[in-house]
mmCIF file with all atom_site columns, C-alpha atoms and ligand atoms in Angstrom:
data_model
loop_
_atom_site.group_PDB
_atom_site.id
_atom_site.type_symbol
_atom_site.label_atom_id
_atom_site.label_alt_id
_atom_site.label_comp_id
_atom_site.label_asym_id
_atom_site.label_entity_id
_atom_site.label_seq_id
_atom_site.pdbx_PDB_ins_code
_atom_site.Cartn_x
_atom_site.Cartn_y
_atom_site.Cartn_z
_atom_site.occupancy
_atom_site.B_iso_or_equiv
_atom_site.pdbx_formal_charge
_atom_site.auth_seq_id
_atom_site.auth_comp_id
_atom_site.auth_asym_id
_atom_site.auth_atom_id
_atom_site.pdbx_PDB_model_num
ATOM   1   C  CA  . MET D 1 1   ? -2.878  -4.087  -24.245 1.00 77.00 ? 11  MET D CA  1
ATOM   2   C  CA  . ALA D 1 2   ? -1.564  -6.979  -22.202 1.00 94.00 ? 12  ALA D CA  1
ATOM   3   C  CA  . LYS D 1 3   ? -1.594  -10.740 -22.378 1.00 96.00 ? 13  LYS D CA  1
ATOM   4   C  CA  . LEU D 1 4   ? -3.212  -12.218 -19.287 1.00 98.00 ? 14  LEU D CA  1
ATOM   5   C  CA  . ASN D 1 5   ? -2.226  -15.340 -17.347 1.00 98.00 ? 15  ASN D CA  1
ATOM   6   C  CA  . ILE D 1 6   ? -4.570  -18.318 -17.802 1.00 98.00 ? 16  ILE D CA  1
ATOM   7   C  CA  . LEU D 1 7   ? -5.466  -20.446 -14.768 1.00 98.00 ? 17  LEU D CA  1
ATOM   8   C  CA  . THR D 1 8   ? -5.277  -24.213 -15.244 1.00 98.00 ? 18  THR D CA  1
ATOM   9   C  CA  . PHE D 1 9   ? -7.221  -27.137 -13.751 1.00 98.00 ? 19  PHE D CA  1
ATOM   10  C  CA  . PRO D 1 10  ? -7.379  -27.967 -10.835 1.00 97.00 ? 20  PRO D CA  1
ATOM   11  C  CA  . ASP D 1 11  ? -6.867  -24.332 -9.703  1.00 98.00 ? 21  ASP D CA  1
ATOM   12  C  CA  . PRO D 1 12  ? -9.770  -23.657 -7.265  1.00 98.00 ? 22  PRO D CA  1
ATOM   13  C  CA  . ARG D 1 13  ? -10.209 -20.112 -8.667  1.00 98.00 ? 23  ARG D CA  1
ATOM   14  C  CA  . LEU D 1 14  ? -11.679 -21.714 -11.828 1.00 98.00 ? 24  LEU D CA  1
ATOM   15  C  CA  . ARG D 1 15  ? -14.614 -22.794 -9.611  1.00 98.00 ? 25  ARG D CA  1
ATOM   16  C  CA  . LYS D 1 16  ? -15.738 -19.256 -8.690  1.00 99.00 ? 26  LYS D CA  1
ATOM   17  C  CA  . VAL D 1 17  ? -19.138 -18.140 -10.019 1.00 99.00 ? 27  VAL D CA  1
ATOM   18  C  CA  . ALA D 1 18  ? -18.941 -14.891 -12.017 1.00 99.00 ? 28  ALA D CA  1
ATOM   19  C  CA  . VAL D 1 19  ? -21.214 -11.934 -11.206 1.00 99.00 ? 29  VAL D CA  1
ATOM   20  C  CA  . PRO D 1 20  ? -22.950 -9.741  -13.827 1.00 99.00 ? 30  PRO D CA  1
ATOM   21  C  CA  . VAL D 1 21  ? -21.140 -6.722  -15.279 1.00 99.00 ? 31  VAL D CA  1
ATOM   22  C  CA  . THR D 1 22  ? -22.824 -3.480  -14.152 1.00 98.00 ? 32  THR D CA  1
ATOM   23  C  CA  . LYS D 1 23  ? -20.367 -0.796  -15.325 1.00 98.00 ? 33  LYS D CA  1
ATOM   24  C  CA  . PHE D 1 24  ? -19.916 -0.365  -19.082 1.00 98.00 ? 34  PHE D CA  1
ATOM   25  C  CA  . ASP D 1 25  ? -16.910 1.942   -18.998 1.00 98.00 ? 35  ASP D CA  1
ATOM   26  C  CA  . LYS D 1 26  ? -13.442 2.373   -20.460 1.00 98.00 ? 36  LYS D CA  1
ATOM   27  C  CA  . SER D 1 27  ? -11.954 -0.102  -18.003 1.00 98.00 ? 37  SER D CA  1
ATOM   28  C  CA  . LEU D 1 28  ? -14.335 -2.796  -19.297 1.00 98.00 ? 38  LEU D CA  1
ATOM   29  C  CA  . GLU D 1 29  ? -13.249 -1.990  -22.878 1.00 98.00 ? 39  GLU D CA  1
ATOM   30  C  CA  . ASN D 1 30  ? -9.578  -2.270  -21.897 1.00 98.00 ? 40  ASN D CA  1
ATOM   31  C  CA  . PHE D 1 31  ? -10.146 -5.583  -20.161 1.00 98.00 ? 41  PHE D CA  1
ATOM   32  C  CA  . VAL D 1 32  ? -12.021 -6.968  -23.190 1.00 98.00 ? 42  VAL D CA  1
ATOM   33  C  CA  . SER D 1 33  ? -9.088  -6.048  -25.487 1.00 98.00 ? 43  SER D CA  1
ATOM   34  C  CA  . ASP D 1 34  ? -6.698  -7.815  -23.117 1.00 98.00 ? 44  ASP D CA  1
ATOM   35  C  CA  . MET D 1 35  ? -8.949  -10.899 -23.228 1.00 98.00 ? 45  MET D CA  1
ATOM   36  C  CA  . LEU D 1 36  ? -8.994  -10.832 -27.048 1.00 98.00 ? 46  LEU D CA  1
ATOM   37  C  CA  . GLU D 1 37  ? -5.207  -10.454 -27.183 1.00 98.00 ? 47  GLU D CA  1
ATOM   38  C  CA  . THR D 1 38  ? -4.835  -13.389 -24.775 1.00 98.00 ? 48  THR D CA  1
ATOM   39  C  CA  . MET D 1 39  ? -7.229  -15.584 -26.792 1.00 98.00 ? 49  MET D CA  1
ATOM   40  C  CA  . TYR D 1 40  ? -5.396  -14.847 -30.061 1.00 98.00 ? 50  TYR D CA  1
ATOM   41  C  CA  . GLU D 1 41  ? -1.924  -15.346 -28.561 1.00 98.00 ? 51  GLU D CA  1
ATOM   42  C  CA  . GLU D 1 42  ? -2.996  -18.698 -27.090 1.00 98.00 ? 52  GLU D CA  1
ATOM   43  C  CA  . ASN D 1 43  ? -4.703  -19.730 -30.366 1.00 98.00 ? 53  ASN D CA  1
ATOM   44  C  CA  . GLY D 1 44  ? -8.001  -20.331 -28.585 1.00 98.00 ? 54  GLY D CA  1
ATOM   45  C  CA  . ILE D 1 45  ? -11.427 -19.940 -30.208 1.00 98.00 ? 55  ILE D CA  1
ATOM   46  C  CA  . GLY D 1 46  ? -12.886 -18.555 -26.984 1.00 98.00 ? 56  GLY D CA  1
ATOM   47  C  CA  . LEU D 1 47  ? -11.982 -17.238 -23.544 1.00 99.00 ? 57  LEU D CA  1
ATOM   48  C  CA  . ALA D 1 48  ? -14.021 -16.593 -20.394 1.00 99.00 ? 58  ALA D CA  1
ATOM   49  C  CA  . ALA D 1 49  ? -13.013 -13.930 -17.836 1.00 99.00 ? 59  ALA D CA  1
ATOM   50  C  CA  . SER D 1 50  ? -12.961 -16.644 -15.129 1.00 99.00 ? 60  SER D CA  1
ATOM   51  C  CA  . GLN D 1 51  ? -9.968  -18.243 -16.879 1.00 99.00 ? 61  GLN D CA  1
ATOM   52  C  CA  . VAL D 1 52  ? -7.895  -15.099 -16.286 1.00 98.00 ? 62  VAL D CA  1
ATOM   53  C  CA  . ASP D 1 53  ? -9.080  -14.803 -12.658 1.00 98.00 ? 63  ASP D CA  1
ATOM   54  C  CA  . PHE D 1 54  ? -11.634 -12.026 -13.234 1.00 98.00 ? 64  PHE D CA  1
ATOM   55  C  CA  . HIS D 1 55  ? -15.006 -13.155 -11.997 1.00 98.00 ? 65  HIS D CA  1
ATOM   56  C  CA  . GLU D 1 56  ? -17.511 -11.111 -14.004 1.00 99.00 ? 66  GLU D CA  1
ATOM   57  C  CA  . ARG D 1 57  ? -19.731 -12.389 -16.832 1.00 99.00 ? 67  ARG D CA  1
ATOM   58  C  CA  . ILE D 1 58  ? -17.567 -11.647 -19.888 1.00 99.00 ? 68  ILE D CA  1
ATOM   59  C  CA  . ILE D 1 59  ? -16.660 -13.961 -22.783 1.00 98.00 ? 69  ILE D CA  1
ATOM   60  C  CA  . VAL D 1 60  ? -14.849 -13.455 -26.090 1.00 99.00 ? 70  VAL D CA  1
ATOM   61  C  CA  . ILE D 1 61  ? -15.013 -15.788 -29.101 1.00 99.00 ? 71  ILE D CA  1
ATOM   62  C  CA  . ASP D 1 62  ? -13.530 -15.996 -32.600 1.00 98.00 ? 72  ASP D CA  1
ATOM   63  C  CA  . ILE D 1 63  ? -14.388 -19.160 -34.516 1.00 98.00 ? 73  ILE D CA  1
ATOM   64  C  CA  . SER D 1 64  ? -13.320 -17.780 -37.919 1.00 98.00 ? 74  SER D CA  1
ATOM   65  C  CA  . ASP D 1 65  ? -10.409 -19.470 -39.757 1.00 98.00 ? 75  ASP D CA  1
ATOM   66  C  CA  . GLU D 1 66  ? -8.951  -16.038 -40.545 1.00 98.00 ? 76  GLU D CA  1
ATOM   67  C  CA  . ARG D 1 67  ? -9.015  -15.046 -36.824 1.00 98.00 ? 77  ARG D CA  1
ATOM   68  C  CA  . ASN D 1 68  ? -10.521 -11.693 -37.740 1.00 98.00 ? 78  ASN D CA  1
ATOM   69  C  CA  . ASP D 1 69  ? -14.070 -11.981 -36.368 1.00 98.00 ? 79  ASP D CA  1
ATOM   70  C  CA  . PRO D 1 70  ? -13.912 -11.155 -32.639 1.00 98.00 ? 80  PRO D CA  1
ATOM   71  C  CA  . LYS D 1 71  ? -17.227 -11.531 -30.789 1.00 98.00 ? 81  LYS D CA  1
ATOM   72  C  CA  . VAL D 1 72  ? -17.787 -10.155 -27.288 1.00 99.00 ? 82  VAL D CA  1
ATOM   73  C  CA  . PHE D 1 73  ? -20.634 -11.314 -25.049 1.00 99.00 ? 83  PHE D CA  1
ATOM   74  C  CA  . ILE D 1 74  ? -21.254 -9.494  -21.759 1.00 99.00 ? 84  ILE D CA  1
ATOM   75  C  CA  . ASN D 1 75  ? -23.786 -10.990 -19.310 1.00 99.00 ? 85  ASN D CA  1
ATOM   76  C  CA  . PRO D 1 76  ? -24.655 -13.857 -21.685 1.00 99.00 ? 86  PRO D CA  1
ATOM   77  C  CA  . GLU D 1 77  ? -27.637 -16.062 -20.788 1.00 98.00 ? 87  GLU D CA  1
ATOM   78  C  CA  . PHE D 1 78  ? -29.173 -18.892 -22.782 1.00 98.00 ? 88  PHE D CA  1
ATOM   79  C  CA  . LYS D 1 79  ? -32.241 -21.104 -22.850 1.00 98.00 ? 89  LYS D CA  1
ATOM   80  C  CA  . VAL D 1 80  ? -32.280 -24.519 -24.503 1.00 98.00 ? 90  VAL D CA  1
ATOM   81  C  CA  . LEU D 1 81  ? -34.943 -24.398 -27.238 1.00 98.00 ? 91  LEU D CA  1
ATOM   82  C  CA  . ASN D 1 82  ? -34.960 -28.131 -28.020 1.00 97.00 ? 92  ASN D CA  1
ATOM   83  C  CA  . ASP D 1 83  ? -33.359 -30.531 -25.561 1.00 95.00 ? 93  ASP D CA  1
ATOM   84  C  CA  . LYS D 1 84  ? -33.555 -33.387 -28.087 1.00 97.00 ? 94  LYS D CA  1
ATOM   85  C  CA  . SER D 1 85  ? -31.390 -31.592 -30.638 1.00 97.00 ? 95  SER D CA  1
ATOM   86  C  CA  . LEU D 1 86  ? -27.821 -32.429 -29.559 1.00 98.00 ? 96  LEU D CA  1
ATOM   87  C  CA  . LEU D 1 87  ? -24.362 -31.891 -30.999 1.00 97.00 ? 97  LEU D CA  1
ATOM   88  C  CA  . SER D 1 88  ? -21.251 -33.898 -30.093 1.00 98.00 ? 98  SER D CA  1
ATOM   89  C  CA  . PHE D 1 89  ? -17.993 -32.004 -30.491 1.00 98.00 ? 99  PHE D CA  1
ATOM   90  C  CA  . ASN D 1 90  ? -14.353 -32.785 -29.717 1.00 98.00 ? 100 ASN D CA  1
ATOM   91  C  CA  . GLU D 1 91  ? -13.634 -30.010 -27.190 1.00 98.00 ? 101 GLU D CA  1
ATOM   92  C  CA  . GLY D 1 92  ? -10.398 -28.624 -25.825 1.00 98.00 ? 102 GLY D CA  1
ATOM   93  C  CA  . CYS D 1 93  ? -9.813  -26.005 -23.141 1.00 98.00 ? 103 CYS D CA  1
ATOM   94  C  CA  . LEU D 1 94  ? -6.932  -23.589 -22.520 1.00 98.00 ? 104 LEU D CA  1
ATOM   95  C  CA  . SER D 1 95  ? -7.419  -24.285 -18.791 1.00 98.00 ? 105 SER D CA  1
ATOM   96  C  CA  . VAL D 1 96  ? -7.084  -28.059 -19.326 1.00 98.00 ? 106 VAL D CA  1
ATOM   97  C  CA  . PRO D 1 97  ? -4.045  -28.184 -21.625 1.00 97.00 ? 107 PRO D CA  1
ATOM   98  C  CA  . GLY D 1 98  ? -3.366  -31.340 -23.631 1.00 96.00 ? 108 GLY D CA  1
ATOM   99  C  CA  . VAL D 1 99  ? -6.850  -32.819 -23.196 1.00 97.00 ? 109 VAL D CA  1
ATOM   100 C  CA  . THR D 1 100 ? -9.546  -33.174 -25.864 1.00 97.00 ? 110 THR D CA  1
ATOM   101 C  CA  . GLU D 1 101 ? -12.797 -35.065 -25.311 1.00 97.00 ? 111 GLU D CA  1
ATOM   102 C  CA  . GLU D 1 102 ? -16.114 -35.528 -27.103 1.00 98.00 ? 112 GLU D CA  1
ATOM   103 C  CA  . ILE D 1 103 ? -18.789 -33.582 -25.255 1.00 98.00 ? 113 ILE D CA  1
ATOM   104 C  CA  . VAL D 1 104 ? -22.509 -33.604 -26.073 1.00 98.00 ? 114 VAL D CA  1
ATOM   105 C  CA  . ARG D 1 105 ? -24.459 -30.337 -25.728 1.00 98.00 ? 115 ARG D CA  1
ATOM   106 C  CA  . PRO D 1 106 ? -27.789 -28.901 -26.878 1.00 97.00 ? 116 PRO D CA  1
ATOM   107 C  CA  . ASP D 1 107 ? -27.530 -27.515 -30.424 1.00 96.00 ? 117 ASP D CA  1
ATOM   108 C  CA  . SER D 1 108 ? -30.569 -25.277 -30.299 1.00 95.00 ? 118 SER D CA  1
ATOM   109 C  CA  . ILE D 1 109 ? -30.339 -22.329 -27.886 1.00 98.00 ? 119 ILE D CA  1
ATOM   110 C  CA  . TYR D 1 110 ? -31.731 -18.821 -27.486 1.00 98.00 ? 120 TYR D CA  1
ATOM   111 C  CA  . LEU D 1 111 ? -28.947 -16.457 -26.396 1.00 98.00 ? 121 LEU D CA  1
ATOM   112 C  CA  . THR D 1 112 ? -29.194 -12.972 -24.921 1.00 99.00 ? 122 THR D CA  1
ATOM   113 C  CA  . TRP D 1 113 ? -26.238 -10.726 -24.078 1.00 99.00 ? 123 TRP D CA  1
ATOM   114 C  CA  . GLN D 1 114 ? -24.998 -7.158  -23.907 1.00 99.00 ? 124 GLN D CA  1
ATOM   115 C  CA  . ASP D 1 115 ? -22.195 -5.627  -25.960 1.00 99.00 ? 125 ASP D CA  1
ATOM   116 C  CA  . VAL D 1 116 ? -19.317 -3.613  -24.537 1.00 98.00 ? 126 VAL D CA  1
ATOM   117 C  CA  . LYS D 1 117 ? -21.466 -0.444  -24.679 1.00 98.00 ? 127 LYS D CA  1
ATOM   118 C  CA  . GLY D 1 118 ? -24.270 -2.129  -22.708 1.00 98.00 ? 128 GLY D CA  1
ATOM   119 C  CA  . GLU D 1 119 ? -26.655 -2.549  -25.665 1.00 98.00 ? 129 GLU D CA  1
ATOM   120 C  CA  . HIS D 1 120 ? -28.871 -5.667  -25.478 1.00 99.00 ? 130 HIS D CA  1
ATOM   121 C  CA  . HIS D 1 121 ? -28.872 -8.385  -28.176 1.00 99.00 ? 131 HIS D CA  1
ATOM   122 C  CA  . ALA D 1 122 ? -30.476 -11.779 -28.833 1.00 99.00 ? 132 ALA D CA  1
ATOM   123 C  CA  . ASP D 1 123 ? -29.767 -14.561 -31.340 1.00 98.00 ? 133 ASP D CA  1
ATOM   124 C  CA  . GLU D 1 124 ? -30.131 -18.297 -32.008 1.00 98.00 ? 134 GLU D CA  1
ATOM   125 C  CA  . PRO D 1 125 ? -26.566 -19.410 -32.736 1.00 97.00 ? 135 PRO D CA  1
ATOM   126 C  CA  . SER D 1 126 ? -25.815 -22.827 -34.265 1.00 93.00 ? 136 SER D CA  1
ATOM   127 C  CA  . GLY D 1 127 ? -22.974 -25.296 -34.753 1.00 95.00 ? 137 GLY D CA  1
ATOM   128 C  CA  . LEU D 1 128 ? -19.499 -24.534 -33.380 1.00 97.00 ? 138 LEU D CA  1
ATOM   129 C  CA  . LEU D 1 129 ? -20.591 -21.113 -32.095 1.00 98.00 ? 139 LEU D CA  1
ATOM   130 C  CA  . THR D 1 130 ? -23.277 -22.767 -29.927 1.00 98.00 ? 140 THR D CA  1
ATOM   131 C  CA  . VAL D 1 131 ? -20.731 -25.260 -28.581 1.00 98.00 ? 141 VAL D CA  1
ATOM   132 C  CA  . CYS D 1 132 ? -18.202 -22.546 -27.802 1.00 98.00 ? 142 CYS D CA  1
ATOM   133 C  CA  . ILE D 1 133 ? -20.743 -20.211 -26.137 1.00 98.00 ? 143 ILE D CA  1
ATOM   134 C  CA  . GLN D 1 134 ? -21.912 -23.007 -23.829 1.00 98.00 ? 144 GLN D CA  1
ATOM   135 C  CA  . HIS D 1 135 ? -18.285 -23.977 -23.053 1.00 99.00 ? 145 HIS D CA  1
ATOM   136 C  CA  . GLU D 1 136 ? -17.533 -20.339 -22.101 1.00 99.00 ? 146 GLU D CA  1
ATOM   137 C  CA  . ILE D 1 137 ? -20.738 -19.835 -20.087 1.00 99.00 ? 147 ILE D CA  1
ATOM   138 C  CA  . ASP D 1 138 ? -19.837 -23.015 -18.159 1.00 99.00 ? 148 ASP D CA  1
ATOM   139 C  CA  . HIS D 1 139 ? -16.571 -21.292 -17.160 1.00 99.00 ? 149 HIS D CA  1
ATOM   140 C  CA  . LEU D 1 140 ? -18.574 -18.327 -15.791 1.00 99.00 ? 150 LEU D CA  1
ATOM   141 C  CA  . GLU D 1 141 ? -20.523 -20.807 -13.623 1.00 98.00 ? 151 GLU D CA  1
ATOM   142 C  CA  . GLY D 1 142 ? -17.291 -22.397 -12.378 1.00 99.00 ? 152 GLY D CA  1
ATOM   143 C  CA  . LYS D 1 143 ? -17.836 -25.473 -14.533 1.00 98.00 ? 153 LYS D CA  1
ATOM   144 C  CA  . LEU D 1 144 ? -15.131 -27.159 -16.661 1.00 98.00 ? 154 LEU D CA  1
ATOM   145 C  CA  . MET D 1 145 ? -15.217 -29.655 -19.535 1.00 98.00 ? 155 MET D CA  1
ATOM   146 C  CA  . VAL D 1 146 ? -13.668 -32.283 -17.219 1.00 98.00 ? 156 VAL D CA  1
ATOM   147 C  CA  . ASP D 1 147 ? -16.941 -32.197 -15.225 1.00 98.00 ? 157 ASP D CA  1
ATOM   148 C  CA  . TYR D 1 148 ? -18.638 -33.950 -18.170 1.00 98.00 ? 158 TYR D CA  1
ATOM   149 C  CA  . LEU D 1 149 ? -16.175 -36.864 -17.977 1.00 98.00 ? 159 LEU D CA  1
ATOM   150 C  CA  . SER D 1 150 ? -16.267 -39.896 -15.694 1.00 97.00 ? 160 SER D CA  1
ATOM   151 C  CA  . PRO D 1 151 ? -14.756 -39.406 -12.200 1.00 97.00 ? 161 PRO D CA  1
ATOM   152 C  CA  . LEU D 1 152 ? -12.004 -41.847 -13.202 1.00 97.00 ? 162 LEU D CA  1
ATOM   153 C  CA  . LYS D 1 153 ? -11.001 -39.836 -16.283 1.00 97.00 ? 163 LYS D CA  1
ATOM   154 C  CA  . ARG D 1 154 ? -11.199 -36.557 -14.313 1.00 97.00 ? 164 ARG D CA  1
ATOM   155 C  CA  . ASP D 1 155 ? -8.931  -37.969 -11.619 1.00 97.00 ? 165 ASP D CA  1
ATOM   156 C  CA  . ARG D 1 156 ? -6.378  -39.137 -14.185 1.00 97.00 ? 166 ARG D CA  1
ATOM   157 C  CA  . ILE D 1 157 ? -6.277  -35.624 -15.683 1.00 97.00 ? 167 ILE D CA  1
ATOM   158 C  CA  . ARG D 1 158 ? -5.936  -34.092 -12.194 1.00 97.00 ? 168 ARG D CA  1
ATOM   159 C  CA  . LYS D 1 159 ? -3.053  -36.402 -11.310 1.00 96.00 ? 169 LYS D CA  1
ATOM   160 C  CA  . LYS D 1 160 ? -1.256  -35.703 -14.605 1.00 94.00 ? 170 LYS D CA  1
ATOM   161 C  CA  . ALA D 1 161 ? -1.697  -31.930 -14.079 1.00 94.00 ? 171 ALA D CA  1
ATOM   162 C  CA  . SER D 1 162 ? -0.188  -31.933 -10.594 1.00 87.00 ? 172 SER D CA  1
ATOM   163 C  CA  . LYS D 1 163 ? 2.984   -33.749 -11.692 1.00 79.00 ? 173 LYS D CA  1
HETATM 164 O  O1  . GNR L 2 .   ? -9.706  -22.985 -27.927 1.00 59.94 ? 16  GNR L O1  1
HETATM 165 C  C1  . GNR L 2 .   ? -10.696 -23.633 -27.586 1.00 59.94 ? 16  GNR L C1  1
HETATM 166 N  N1  . GNR L 2 .   ? -11.199 -24.568 -28.427 1.00 59.94 ? 16  GNR L N1  1
HETATM 167 C  C2  . GNR L 2 .   ? -12.421 -25.194 -28.244 1.00 59.94 ? 16  GNR L C2  1
HETATM 168 C  C3  . GNR L 2 .   ? -12.715 -26.300 -29.036 1.00 59.94 ? 16  GNR L C3  1
HETATM 169 C  C4  . GNR L 2 .   ? -13.923 -26.941 -28.905 1.00 59.94 ? 16  GNR L C4  1
HETATM 170 C  C5  . GNR L 2 .   ? -14.844 -26.502 -27.974 1.00 59.94 ? 16  GNR L C5  1
HETATM 171 C  C6  . GNR L 2 .   ? -14.557 -25.421 -27.154 1.00 59.94 ? 16  GNR L C6  1
HETATM 172 C  C7  . GNR L 2 .   ? -13.356 -24.773 -27.302 1.00 59.94 ? 16  GNR L C7  1
HETATM 173 S  S1  . GNR L 2 .   ? -13.002 -23.393 -26.320 1.00 59.94 ? 16  GNR L S1  1
HETATM 174 C  C8  . GNR L 2 .   ? -11.273 -23.440 -26.245 1.00 59.94 ? 16  GNR L C8  1
HETATM 175 C  C9  . GNR L 2 .   ? -10.732 -22.197 -25.552 1.00 59.94 ? 16  GNR L C9  1
HETATM 176 C  C10 . GNR L 2 .   ? -11.191 -22.224 -24.108 1.00 59.94 ? 16  GNR L C10 1
HETATM 177 O  O2  . GNR L 2 .   ? -10.706 -22.915 -23.258 1.00 59.94 ? 16  GNR L O2  1
HETATM 178 N  N2  . GNR L 2 .   ? -12.201 -21.470 -23.796 1.00 59.94 ? 16  GNR L N2  1
HETATM 179 O  O3  . GNR L 2 .   ? -12.701 -21.480 -22.552 1.00 59.94 ? 16  GNR L O3  1
HETATM 180 NI NI1 . NI  L 3 .   ? -12.256 -23.472 -21.753 1.00 59.94 ? 17  NI  L NI1 1
#
């Protein structure tokens, strides 16, 4: 196991679009354990592979208070079921340290993914899990929470980060 280095905004590598995982092998399992270790060490509730400069569609999440409920989503995809059902949440990001902002997202989604063995799954998550999954899938698309803010706010965060 190893703790991985997390890229921070405005690193251009955070803008890469991740490609689907095609090989469900031991090396994928090892990488997923490194991602989990990194998420726990950094006290995050989620981590996307893009944040550790690996550009395949892999996310890990643990929203439990006890930090003992690791969830792994490979090749996650979602559809918004009701675009009028929205949830506003005060979000933070390990790649944008020191910044929290209210972000509004759909609350009702249909999610499909594969597990580390390649088995297919589907679910309709709700609440914080829905928020976190969308935050992580954004990372896989090269999108960051600062993209939801005004250009002025984003520029202030960029300037602060490069000091
Ligand atoms: O640790 C994290 N907390 C968090 C809080 C609200 C909404 C999303 C998140 S994810 C974040 C970890 C992270 O940066 N994942 O990409
Ligand atoms: Ni993040």
